Amino acid sequence: MRLFEQAEAKVRRLRRLASPLIWAGGTVHCPLCERSFRGFRPAGKRRTRRANAVCPYCGARERDRLTHLFLTSPDGPAPGSPILHVAPEACIAPRLRELAGGGYVTADLVRADVDERIDVMAIPHADATFHGVYCSHVLQDVPDDIAAMSELHRILKPGGWAILNIPVTAPVTVDHRDVPGRVRRPGDRRPDEHLRTYGRDFPQRMATAGFDAHVIVPEDLATAQERIRFGIDTTAAGSVYLGVKSQ
Ligand SMILES: [Zn+2]
């Protein structure tokens, strides 16, 4: 199995190197790396496979491209420090570093390539430490998302912001932590994932944790033509869920 995984990693590396050449063209544009292509790479496996999803150069997905537009828009968060980036996406990091000035901190429960190993349900930081938090597509995998959001709210300074994007695929949130959507193989130390399927009531959950909740949709950030060009004219782009801590 190990040999197979190594071979798979090698194929992935080669594909990453070759992708910008294979997808050379000018039809779509990635606002993160500011490069154009004839299309975005597909994402997902078999049943969940979707076309026009991943930037061939920087790996940004639909949701990353949407949130980057918000982070760089006049209505986006003001610069300030420090900023905590949970389960950090490499493509989003440059903009967060820019907003944070010197104070950019990465964190994850199990990854080794981060500044801090933390459990978002019990964050080892004092109240009112951070100016901003970026925590995208994490909460669906956390056993108690309200506890996690309450912690993220606690460590924010008054007036601070948190981007708490999640996949919304149901009318109302369903908690199914006893039947996870993704169960790890025996020996895999990483926790099971998809313990919850979120619905359109997610802003109420943010409010329960103390946030002023704001939902920003693709139409707020780009024209119809731009949405096609940036590849965010699809439900996979989702929405930006912005939580603000009252002053
Ligand atoms: Zn890109």
XYZ file of N, CA and C and ligand atoms in Angstrom:
742
model
N 0.842 -1.218 0.000
C 0.000 0.000 0.000
C 0.868 1.256 0.000
N 1.981 1.175 0.793
C 2.860 2.333 0.926
C 3.463 2.719 -0.442
N 3.920 1.664 -1.193
C 4.499 1.895 -2.514
C 3.472 2.553 -3.431
N 2.244 2.060 -3.329
C 1.161 2.596 -4.153
C 0.928 4.075 -3.830
N 0.962 4.397 -2.518
C 0.760 5.798 -2.097
C 1.891 6.690 -2.578
N 3.138 6.150 -2.545
C 4.280 6.929 -3.024
C 4.144 7.211 -4.524
N 3.727 6.173 -5.268
C 3.547 6.327 -6.715
C 2.458 7.353 -7.001
N 1.401 7.298 -6.180
C 0.274 8.231 -6.347
C 0.738 9.667 -6.101
N 1.594 9.855 -5.061
C 2.121 11.187 -4.733
C 2.994 11.696 -5.876
N 3.758 10.781 -6.489
C 4.629 11.176 -7.600
C 3.790 11.647 -8.795
N 2.715 10.917 -9.068
C 1.826 11.285 -10.186
C 1.222 12.659 -9.926
N 0.810 12.876 -8.643
C 0.209 14.178 -8.281
C 1.206 15.313 -8.497
N 2.489 15.082 -8.111
C 3.531 16.113 -8.264
C 3.757 16.434 -9.737
N 3.836 15.369 -10.550
C 4.060 15.568 -11.988
C 2.901 16.324 -12.621
N 1.672 15.956 -12.171
C 0.483 16.611 -12.727
C 0.485 18.096 -12.377
N 0.941 18.408 -11.139
C 1.008 19.809 -10.708
C 1.979 20.603 -11.576
N 3.111 19.962 -11.919
C 4.119 20.644 -12.734
C 3.622 20.834 -14.167
N 2.934 19.797 -14.691
C 2.513 19.829 -16.092
C 1.221 20.612 -16.312
N 0.398 20.738 -15.240
C -0.943 21.324 -15.387
C -0.995 22.692 -16.072
N -0.139 23.662 -15.656
C -0.239 24.974 -16.290
C -0.020 24.906 -17.798
N 0.809 23.919 -18.267
C 1.056 23.787 -19.710
C -0.134 23.115 -20.384
N -0.647 22.053 -19.737
C -1.788 21.313 -20.311
C -3.014 22.230 -20.436
N -3.170 23.136 -19.443
C -4.362 23.985 -19.414
C -4.111 25.381 -19.968
N -2.995 25.556 -20.696
C -2.641 26.884 -21.239
C -3.790 27.441 -22.086
N -4.078 28.719 -21.906
C -5.162 29.348 -22.666
C -5.620 30.614 -21.965
N -6.722 31.174 -22.439
C -7.136 32.467 -21.892
C -8.610 32.561 -21.539
N -9.314 31.446 -21.433
C -10.770 31.493 -21.215
C -11.128 31.860 -19.779
N -10.410 31.260 -18.813
C -10.722 31.532 -17.400
C -9.522 32.211 -16.746
N -9.782 32.820 -15.594
C -8.711 33.579 -14.920
C -8.777 33.329 -13.426
N -7.625 33.081 -12.831
C -7.557 32.876 -11.389
C -7.121 34.175 -10.721
N -7.988 34.752 -9.871
C -7.638 36.042 -9.255
C -6.546 35.913 -8.182
N -6.225 34.691 -7.739
C -5.194 34.526 -6.707
C -3.789 34.601 -7.306
N -3.544 33.774 -8.344
C -2.201 33.792 -8.949
C -2.152 34.701 -10.170
N -3.307 35.273 -10.535
C -3.434 36.197 -11.657
C -2.927 35.588 -12.964
N -3.293 34.308 -13.205
C -2.948 33.628 -14.446
C -4.226 33.165 -15.139
N -4.135 33.053 -16.481
C -5.297 32.623 -17.268
C -5.049 31.245 -17.880
N -6.138 30.524 -18.129
C -6.058 29.154 -18.649
C -7.239 28.894 -19.582
N -7.202 27.743 -20.291
C -8.367 27.406 -21.134
C -9.496 26.845 -20.283
N -9.199 26.509 -19.036
C -10.205 26.023 -18.095
C -9.523 25.723 -16.786
N -10.311 25.465 -15.733
C -9.748 24.994 -14.469
C -9.767 23.465 -14.482
N -8.858 22.876 -13.707
C -8.776 21.410 -13.628
C -10.022 20.832 -12.945
N -10.423 19.615 -13.276
C -11.527 19.001 -12.520
C -11.085 18.648 -11.104
N -12.043 18.424 -10.222
C -11.743 18.035 -8.831
C -12.651 16.894 -8.426
N -12.253 16.184 -7.377
C -13.081 15.110 -6.832
C -12.875 13.806 -7.580
N -13.388 12.754 -6.973
C -13.234 11.418 -7.570
C -14.594 10.884 -7.981
N -14.604 10.151 -9.051
C -15.793 9.459 -9.587
C -17.114 10.217 -9.365
N -17.859 9.754 -8.347
C -19.238 10.224 -8.138
C -19.294 11.723 -7.859
N -18.239 12.255 -7.181
C -18.269 13.661 -6.776
C -17.443 14.544 -7.719
N -16.971 13.945 -8.831
C -16.110 14.687 -9.753
C -16.861 15.890 -10.336
N -16.187 17.036 -10.376
C -16.795 18.211 -11.004
C -15.767 18.905 -11.897
N -16.250 19.494 -12.988
C -15.361 20.114 -13.973
C -15.059 21.558 -13.572
N -14.014 22.139 -14.176
C -13.737 23.576 -14.063
C -13.608 24.028 -12.605
N -12.787 23.310 -11.820
C -12.765 23.537 -10.371
C -11.463 24.134 -9.839
N -10.319 23.517 -10.162
C -9.062 23.829 -9.467
C -8.107 24.585 -10.389
N -7.510 25.665 -9.887
C -6.547 26.422 -10.683
C -5.338 25.532 -10.993
N -4.978 25.390 -12.287
C -3.856 24.519 -12.643
C -2.517 25.007 -12.079
N -2.419 26.263 -11.711
C -1.135 26.778 -11.212
C -1.064 26.795 -9.679
N -2.040 27.463 -9.025
C -1.918 27.662 -7.570
C -2.827 26.736 -6.758
N -3.683 25.978 -7.433
C -4.520 25.012 -6.717
C -5.769 25.621 -6.089
N -6.044 26.905 -6.340
C -7.239 27.532 -5.752
C -8.502 26.867 -6.284
N -9.436 26.540 -5.359
C -10.728 25.985 -5.731
C -11.749 27.105 -5.878
N -12.962 26.738 -6.295
C -14.006 27.745 -6.506
C -14.166 28.603 -5.246
N -14.252 27.929 -4.063
C -14.487 28.668 -2.808
C -13.309 29.576 -2.462
N -12.079 29.148 -2.821
C -10.905 29.986 -2.555
C -10.941 31.239 -3.435
N -11.334 31.050 -4.701
C -11.367 32.189 -5.619
C -12.444 33.184 -5.179
N -13.594 32.663 -4.731
C -14.661 33.550 -4.246
C -14.193 34.328 -3.010
N -13.613 33.633 -2.045
C -13.248 34.294 -0.784
C -12.093 35.276 -1.006
N -11.201 34.925 -1.940
C -10.114 35.859 -2.254
C -10.681 37.176 -2.809
N -11.732 37.075 -3.647
C -12.359 38.299 -4.173
C -12.866 39.158 -3.017
N -13.448 38.494 -1.990
C -13.928 39.252 -0.827
C -12.756 39.863 -0.051
N -11.700 39.072 0.139
C -10.545 39.556 0.922
C -9.857 40.747 0.262
N -10.028 40.877 -1.058
C -9.369 41.973 -1.771
C -10.353 43.078 -2.177
N -11.632 42.928 -1.800
C -12.637 43.926 -2.194
C -12.644 45.091 -1.205
N -13.174 46.243 -1.623
C -13.237 47.395 -0.713
C -14.057 47.082 0.548
N -15.010 46.139 0.460
C -15.811 45.762 1.630
C -15.167 44.646 2.450
N -14.008 44.190 2.019
C -13.326 43.093 2.709
C -12.711 43.561 4.022
N -12.121 42.633 4.780
C -11.570 42.975 6.091
C -10.430 43.983 5.999
N -10.383 44.880 6.992
C -9.291 45.864 7.059
C -8.026 45.161 7.548
N -6.846 45.656 7.137
C -5.602 45.054 7.624
C -5.500 45.162 9.139
N -4.834 44.229 9.743
C -4.657 44.230 11.198
C -3.960 42.947 11.599
N -3.450 42.911 12.779
C -2.631 41.791 13.198
C -2.937 41.417 14.652
N -2.750 40.137 15.024
C -2.398 38.998 14.164
C -3.631 38.336 13.545
N -3.374 37.497 12.525
C -4.440 36.718 11.888
C -4.114 35.230 12.034
N -5.119 34.458 12.450
C -4.975 33.008 12.614
C -5.584 32.299 11.407
N -4.790 31.469 10.739
C -5.254 30.717 9.563
C -5.300 29.235 9.939
N -6.516 28.723 10.095
C -6.714 27.337 10.524
C -6.770 26.429 9.284
N -6.120 25.259 9.358
C -6.047 24.327 8.227
C -5.664 25.102 6.961
N -4.492 25.727 6.969
C -4.169 26.755 5.974
C -4.095 26.247 4.532
N -4.751 27.008 3.635
C -4.652 26.757 2.202
C -3.496 27.618 1.701
N -2.521 26.974 1.009
C -1.327 27.706 0.549
C -1.714 28.863 -0.366
N -2.760 28.682 -1.182
C -3.105 29.721 -2.161
C -3.678 30.973 -1.488
N -4.307 30.819 -0.327
C -4.924 31.953 0.375
C -3.897 32.684 1.250
N -2.847 31.970 1.664
C -1.875 32.514 2.623
C -1.287 33.880 2.229
N -0.888 34.094 0.960
C -0.261 35.393 0.643
C -1.155 36.597 0.987
N -2.451 36.503 0.690
C -3.348 37.637 0.981
C -3.512 37.836 2.493
N -3.597 36.726 3.233
C -3.745 36.854 4.692
C -2.469 37.425 5.311
N -1.302 36.997 4.777
C -0.022 37.559 5.268
C 0.018 39.061 5.039
N -0.474 39.470 3.865
C -0.494 40.887 3.505
C -1.397 41.660 4.473
N -2.592 41.097 4.757
C -3.527 41.767 5.671
C -2.964 41.821 7.096
N -2.204 40.763 7.468
C -1.729 40.650 8.851
C -0.460 41.454 9.114
N 0.184 41.906 8.060
C 1.486 42.535 8.289
C 2.412 41.464 8.839
N 2.972 41.664 10.021
C 3.905 40.664 10.567
C 3.242 39.478 11.220
N 2.016 39.631 11.709
C 1.455 38.608 12.591
C 0.563 37.615 11.908
N 1.149 36.698 11.153
C 0.369 35.664 10.475
C 0.706 34.320 11.111
N -0.319 33.631 11.646
C -0.109 32.392 12.399
C -0.938 31.275 11.765
N -0.307 30.118 11.491
C -1.055 28.983 10.949
C -1.249 27.917 12.033
N -2.366 27.193 11.939
C -2.676 26.188 12.963
C -3.472 25.043 12.345
N -3.308 23.853 12.940
C -4.063 22.683 12.489
C -4.040 21.642 13.603
N -5.014 20.740 13.559
C -5.084 19.687 14.588
C -3.996 18.632 14.400
N -3.727 18.253 13.137
C -2.789 17.139 12.904
C -1.625 17.465 11.960
N -1.747 18.499 11.152
C -0.692 18.753 10.162
C 0.617 19.188 10.817
N 1.735 18.848 10.191
C 3.048 19.191 10.751
C 3.566 20.515 10.177
N 2.993 20.963 9.044
C 3.535 22.142 8.359
C 2.876 23.443 8.845
N 2.579 23.545 10.140
C 1.903 24.736 10.685
C 2.671 25.264 11.895
N 2.351 26.507 12.300
C 3.024 27.106 13.467
C 2.552 26.457 14.764
N 1.244 26.141 14.836
C 0.694 25.631 16.100
C -0.219 24.440 15.841
N -0.100 23.410 16.685
C -1.035 22.280 16.658
C -2.135 22.610 17.648
N -3.322 22.893 17.179
C -4.393 23.239 18.112
C -5.697 22.525 17.761
N -6.512 22.343 18.796
C -7.865 21.846 18.630
C -8.760 23.092 18.691
N -9.518 23.356 17.644
C -10.314 24.591 17.626
C -11.410 24.619 18.705
N -11.682 23.471 19.327
C -12.680 23.464 20.406
C -12.074 23.896 21.747
N -10.746 24.001 21.813
C -10.062 24.434 23.050
C -8.758 25.127 22.641
N -8.868 26.398 22.287
C -7.712 27.110 21.707
C -6.835 27.695 22.820
N -5.541 27.367 22.825
C -4.655 27.819 23.907
C -4.167 29.257 23.699
N -5.106 30.176 23.526
C -4.761 31.605 23.400
C -5.693 32.400 24.301
N -5.183 33.527 24.776
C -5.974 34.390 25.664
C -7.132 35.033 24.896
N -8.132 35.488 25.624
C -9.253 36.229 25.026
C -8.699 37.437 24.249
N -9.404 37.842 23.201
C -9.102 39.083 22.470
C -7.648 39.171 22.001
N -7.143 38.062 21.436
C -5.754 38.043 20.934
C -5.672 38.405 19.454
N -6.629 37.906 18.645
C -6.486 37.995 17.187
C -7.374 39.080 16.554
N -6.849 39.647 15.472
C -7.603 40.620 14.677
C -8.543 39.895 13.708
N -8.085 38.744 13.198
C -8.886 38.001 12.228
C -8.608 36.513 12.294
N -9.596 35.730 11.824
C -9.474 34.274 11.771
C -9.980 33.806 10.416
N -9.246 32.887 9.801
C -9.699 32.276 8.548
C -9.774 30.777 8.776
N -10.988 30.229 8.696
C -11.196 28.818 9.034
C -12.230 28.270 8.051
N -11.749 27.789 6.900
C -12.643 27.419 5.812
C -12.726 25.908 5.645
N -13.939 25.395 5.544
C -14.206 23.971 5.337
C -13.512 23.106 6.388
N -13.673 23.507 7.636
C -13.124 22.800 8.793
C -14.265 22.371 9.718
N -15.237 23.280 9.942
C -16.237 23.065 10.996
C -17.098 21.819 10.776
N -17.261 21.392 9.512
C -18.072 20.180 9.264
C -17.382 18.925 9.806
N -16.074 19.060 10.093
C -15.305 17.902 10.591
C -15.075 17.966 12.099
N -15.568 19.013 12.750
C -15.308 19.224 14.180
C -16.495 18.676 14.984
N -16.232 17.851 16.022
C -17.354 17.239 16.767
C -18.364 18.263 17.302
N -17.896 19.384 17.867
C -18.818 20.399 18.405
C -18.503 21.744 17.752
N -19.233 22.054 16.684
C -18.913 23.273 15.917
C -19.281 24.542 16.678
N -20.306 24.481 17.526
C -20.683 25.676 18.298
C -19.564 25.993 19.310
N -19.009 24.943 19.939
C -17.884 25.139 20.868
C -16.693 25.746 20.121
N -16.424 25.228 18.906
C -15.288 25.734 18.119
C -15.501 27.202 17.750
N -16.716 27.545 17.277
C -16.977 28.939 16.891
C -16.948 29.858 18.112
N -17.385 29.359 19.261
C -17.338 30.163 20.496
C -15.883 30.450 20.873
N -15.015 29.463 20.672
C -13.590 29.658 20.941
C -12.991 30.687 19.971
N -13.342 30.555 18.691
C -12.817 31.492 17.684
C -13.310 32.910 17.989
N -14.546 33.014 18.473
C -15.110 34.315 18.861
C -14.358 34.862 20.084
N -14.083 33.996 21.050
C -13.409 34.409 22.294
C -12.019 34.988 22.033
N -11.260 34.377 21.105
C -9.871 34.823 20.891
C -9.789 36.066 19.997
N -10.953 36.497 19.427
C -10.946 37.715 18.596
C -11.017 38.965 19.459
N -10.337 40.011 18.971
C -10.474 41.323 19.604
C -11.866 41.867 19.260
N -12.418 42.763 20.078
C -13.687 43.398 19.706
C -13.550 44.058 18.322
N -14.542 43.841 17.459
C -14.472 44.367 16.091
C -13.731 43.436 15.144
N -13.173 42.344 15.677
C -12.436 41.390 14.834
C -13.375 40.577 13.952
N -12.795 39.881 12.976
C -13.608 39.149 11.998
C -13.137 37.699 11.877
N -14.083 36.845 11.478
C -13.736 35.447 11.217
C -14.434 35.015 9.939
N -13.704 34.400 9.035
C -14.309 33.784 7.850
C -14.454 32.303 8.153
N -15.717 31.844 8.154
C -16.050 30.506 8.645
C -16.800 29.726 7.561
N -16.215 29.659 6.359
C -16.915 29.011 5.252
C -17.098 27.510 5.512
N -18.240 27.009 5.058
C -18.550 25.587 5.185
C -19.349 25.176 3.943
N -19.387 23.885 3.616
C -20.242 23.463 2.504
C -21.696 23.395 2.966
N -22.584 24.020 2.216
C -24.020 23.934 2.543
C -24.679 23.057 1.485
N -25.186 21.902 1.915
C -25.773 20.969 0.943
C -27.140 20.451 1.381
N -27.693 21.046 2.445
C -29.002 20.597 2.934
C -29.835 21.825 3.279
N -31.170 21.682 3.328
C -31.988 22.837 3.735
C -31.713 23.222 5.194
N -31.578 22.218 6.065
C -31.355 22.462 7.500
C -30.177 21.590 7.953
N -29.375 22.110 8.882
C -28.193 21.377 9.350
C -28.571 20.051 10.021
N -27.855 19.001 9.622
C -28.050 17.670 10.227
C -26.720 17.233 10.828
N -26.761 16.919 12.132
C -25.580 16.437 12.829
C -25.579 14.916 12.738
N -24.495 14.326 12.203
C -24.445 12.859 12.103
C -23.048 12.381 12.477
N -22.581 12.867 13.644
C -21.215 12.509 14.031
C -21.044 11.016 14.311
N -22.167 10.296 14.594
C -22.085 8.842 14.786
C -21.967 8.108 13.437
N -22.301 8.787 12.344
C -22.158 8.205 11.002
C -21.398 9.210 10.134
N -20.049 9.282 10.282
C -19.287 10.284 9.534
C -19.362 10.033 8.029
N -19.311 11.119 7.272
C -19.325 10.999 5.810
C -18.039 10.393 5.289
N -16.952 10.551 6.063
C -15.654 9.997 5.625
C -14.974 9.337 6.814
N -14.813 8.030 6.719
C -14.183 7.261 7.806
C -12.764 6.901 7.372
N -11.782 7.175 8.240
C -10.375 6.894 7.916
C -10.088 5.398 7.964
N -9.082 4.996 7.189
C -8.643 3.594 7.212
C -8.008 3.278 8.557
N -8.009 2.002 8.986
C -7.318 1.648 10.236
C -5.841 2.057 10.129
N -5.317 2.662 11.187
C -3.912 3.080 11.183
C -3.736 4.539 10.795
N -4.747 5.133 10.135
C -4.691 6.556 9.781
C -5.048 7.364 11.030
N -4.079 8.207 11.495
C -4.281 8.925 12.751
C -5.259 10.090 12.606
N -5.519 10.489 11.369
C -6.379 11.659 11.184
C -7.824 11.350 11.584
N -8.511 12.339 12.151
C -9.896 12.076 12.569
C -10.832 11.870 11.372
N -11.934 11.160 11.634
C -12.968 11.016 10.601
C -13.511 12.409 10.240
N -14.074 12.517 9.047
C -14.543 13.832 8.580
C -16.021 13.789 8.195
N -16.542 14.997 7.948
C -17.954 15.201 7.573
C -18.886 14.627 8.642
N -18.829 15.258 9.808
C -19.663 14.829 10.936
C -21.013 15.548 10.907
N -21.133 16.482 10.002
C -22.321 17.337 9.973
C -22.559 17.774 8.531
N -23.823 17.826 8.124
C -24.174 18.368 6.811
C -24.886 19.685 7.065
N -24.297 20.761 6.579
C -24.842 22.086 6.900
C -25.990 22.490 5.991
N -26.868 23.274 6.584
C -27.997 23.835 5.854
C -27.945 25.356 5.867
N -28.997 25.944 5.325
C -29.030 27.412 5.210
C -29.201 28.102 6.562
N -29.359 27.301 7.633
C -29.474 27.875 8.983
C -28.094 28.144 9.597
N -27.013 27.948 8.835
C -25.679 28.120 9.417
C -25.461 29.502 10.068
N -25.941 30.605 9.455
C -25.746 31.913 10.128
C -26.333 31.938 11.548
N -27.449 31.210 11.774
C -28.004 31.142 13.145
C -27.022 30.456 14.095
N -26.326 29.429 13.593
C -25.319 28.749 14.429
C -24.180 29.703 14.766
N -23.779 30.528 13.775
C -22.728 31.531 14.031
C -23.188 32.496 15.123
N -24.465 32.892 15.036
C -25.018 33.835 16.025
C -25.056 33.198 17.419
N -25.378 31.905 17.480
C -25.380 31.186 18.770
C -24.002 31.262 19.427
N -22.944 31.243 18.586
C -21.574 31.310 19.116
C -21.149 32.750 19.431
N -22.030 33.724 19.149
C -21.743 35.107 19.522
C -21.451 36.065 18.376
N -21.406 35.555 17.150
C -21.033 36.403 16.009
C -22.212 37.190 15.434
N -21.921 38.367 14.886
C -22.822 39.017 13.938
C -22.525 38.333 12.608
N -23.506 37.638 12.052
C -23.253 36.821 10.859
C -23.620 37.573 9.579
N -22.752 37.502 8.592
C -22.992 38.109 7.278
C -22.717 37.056 6.206
N -23.594 36.993 5.206
C -23.403 36.034 4.118
C -23.150 36.819 2.835
N -22.002 36.569 2.219
C -21.645 37.272 0.977
C -21.675 36.250 -0.155
N -22.457 36.526 -1.208
C -22.638 35.573 -2.312
C -21.859 36.059 -3.542
N -21.600 35.148 -4.500
C -20.815 35.537 -5.678
C -21.343 36.800 -6.371
N -22.690 36.946 -6.407
C -23.295 38.104 -7.078
C -22.891 39.426 -6.410
N -22.509 39.377 -5.131
C -22.081 40.598 -4.425
C -20.685 41.049 -4.852
N -19.920 40.136 -5.432
C -18.500 40.403 -5.654
C -18.083 40.474 -7.114
N -18.933 39.956 -8.024
C -18.522 39.892 -9.425
C -19.737 39.947 -10.342
N -19.537 40.499 -11.556
C -20.602 40.526 -12.558
C -20.790 39.109 -13.111
N -21.867 38.906 -13.870
C -22.151 37.579 -14.441
C -20.968 37.109 -15.296
N -20.411 38.038 -16.080
C -19.279 37.700 -16.960
C -18.041 37.324 -16.135
N -17.790 38.092 -15.080
C -16.639 37.809 -14.202
C -16.799 36.477 -13.487
N -18.039 36.164 -13.094
C -18.270 34.913 -12.366
C -17.921 33.705 -13.243
N -18.209 33.823 -14.552
C -17.850 32.736 -15.485
C -16.325 32.705 -15.647
N -15.732 33.875 -15.836
C -14.273 33.955 -16.055
C -13.478 33.451 -14.840
N -13.972 33.724 -13.630
C -13.283 33.284 -12.412
C -13.704 31.871 -11.973
N -14.644 31.284 -12.725
C -15.108 29.928 -12.377
C -15.793 29.874 -11.025
N -16.586 30.886 -10.719
C -17.348 30.864 -9.450
C -18.850 30.927 -9.736
N -19.222 30.577 -10.989
C -20.630 30.577 -11.399
C -21.231 29.201 -11.149
N -20.964 28.651 -9.973
C -21.379 27.286 -9.669
C -21.648 27.173 -8.169
N -22.487 26.207 -7.783
C -22.799 26.047 -6.354
C -21.552 25.668 -5.549
N -20.535 25.096 -6.215
C -19.311 24.714 -5.496
C -18.594 25.936 -4.921
N -18.863 27.123 -5.467
C -18.221 28.341 -4.924
C -18.788 28.669 -3.545
N -20.031 28.279 -3.308
C -20.668 28.526 -2.005
C -20.838 30.008 -1.730
N -20.729 30.373 -0.453
C -20.849 31.765 -0.015
C -19.706 32.035 0.952
N -19.468 33.317 1.193
C -18.509 33.681 2.245
C -19.321 33.911 3.520
N -18.987 33.171 4.585
C -19.657 33.346 5.870
C -18.729 34.153 6.782
N -19.098 35.408 6.971
C -18.265 36.323 7.748
C -18.910 36.557 9.113
N -18.145 36.299 10.157
C -18.611 36.570 11.501
C -17.835 37.740 12.080
N -18.549 38.697 12.669
C -17.885 39.867 13.246
C -18.171 39.875 14.748
N -17.136 40.188 15.531
C -17.315 40.296 16.983
C -17.665 41.739 17.320
N -18.714 41.934 18.073
C -19.174 43.304 18.379
C -18.069 44.081 19.097
N -18.112 45.388 18.900
C -17.121 46.284 19.549
C -17.324 46.296 21.052
Zn -4.356 30.345 -9.376
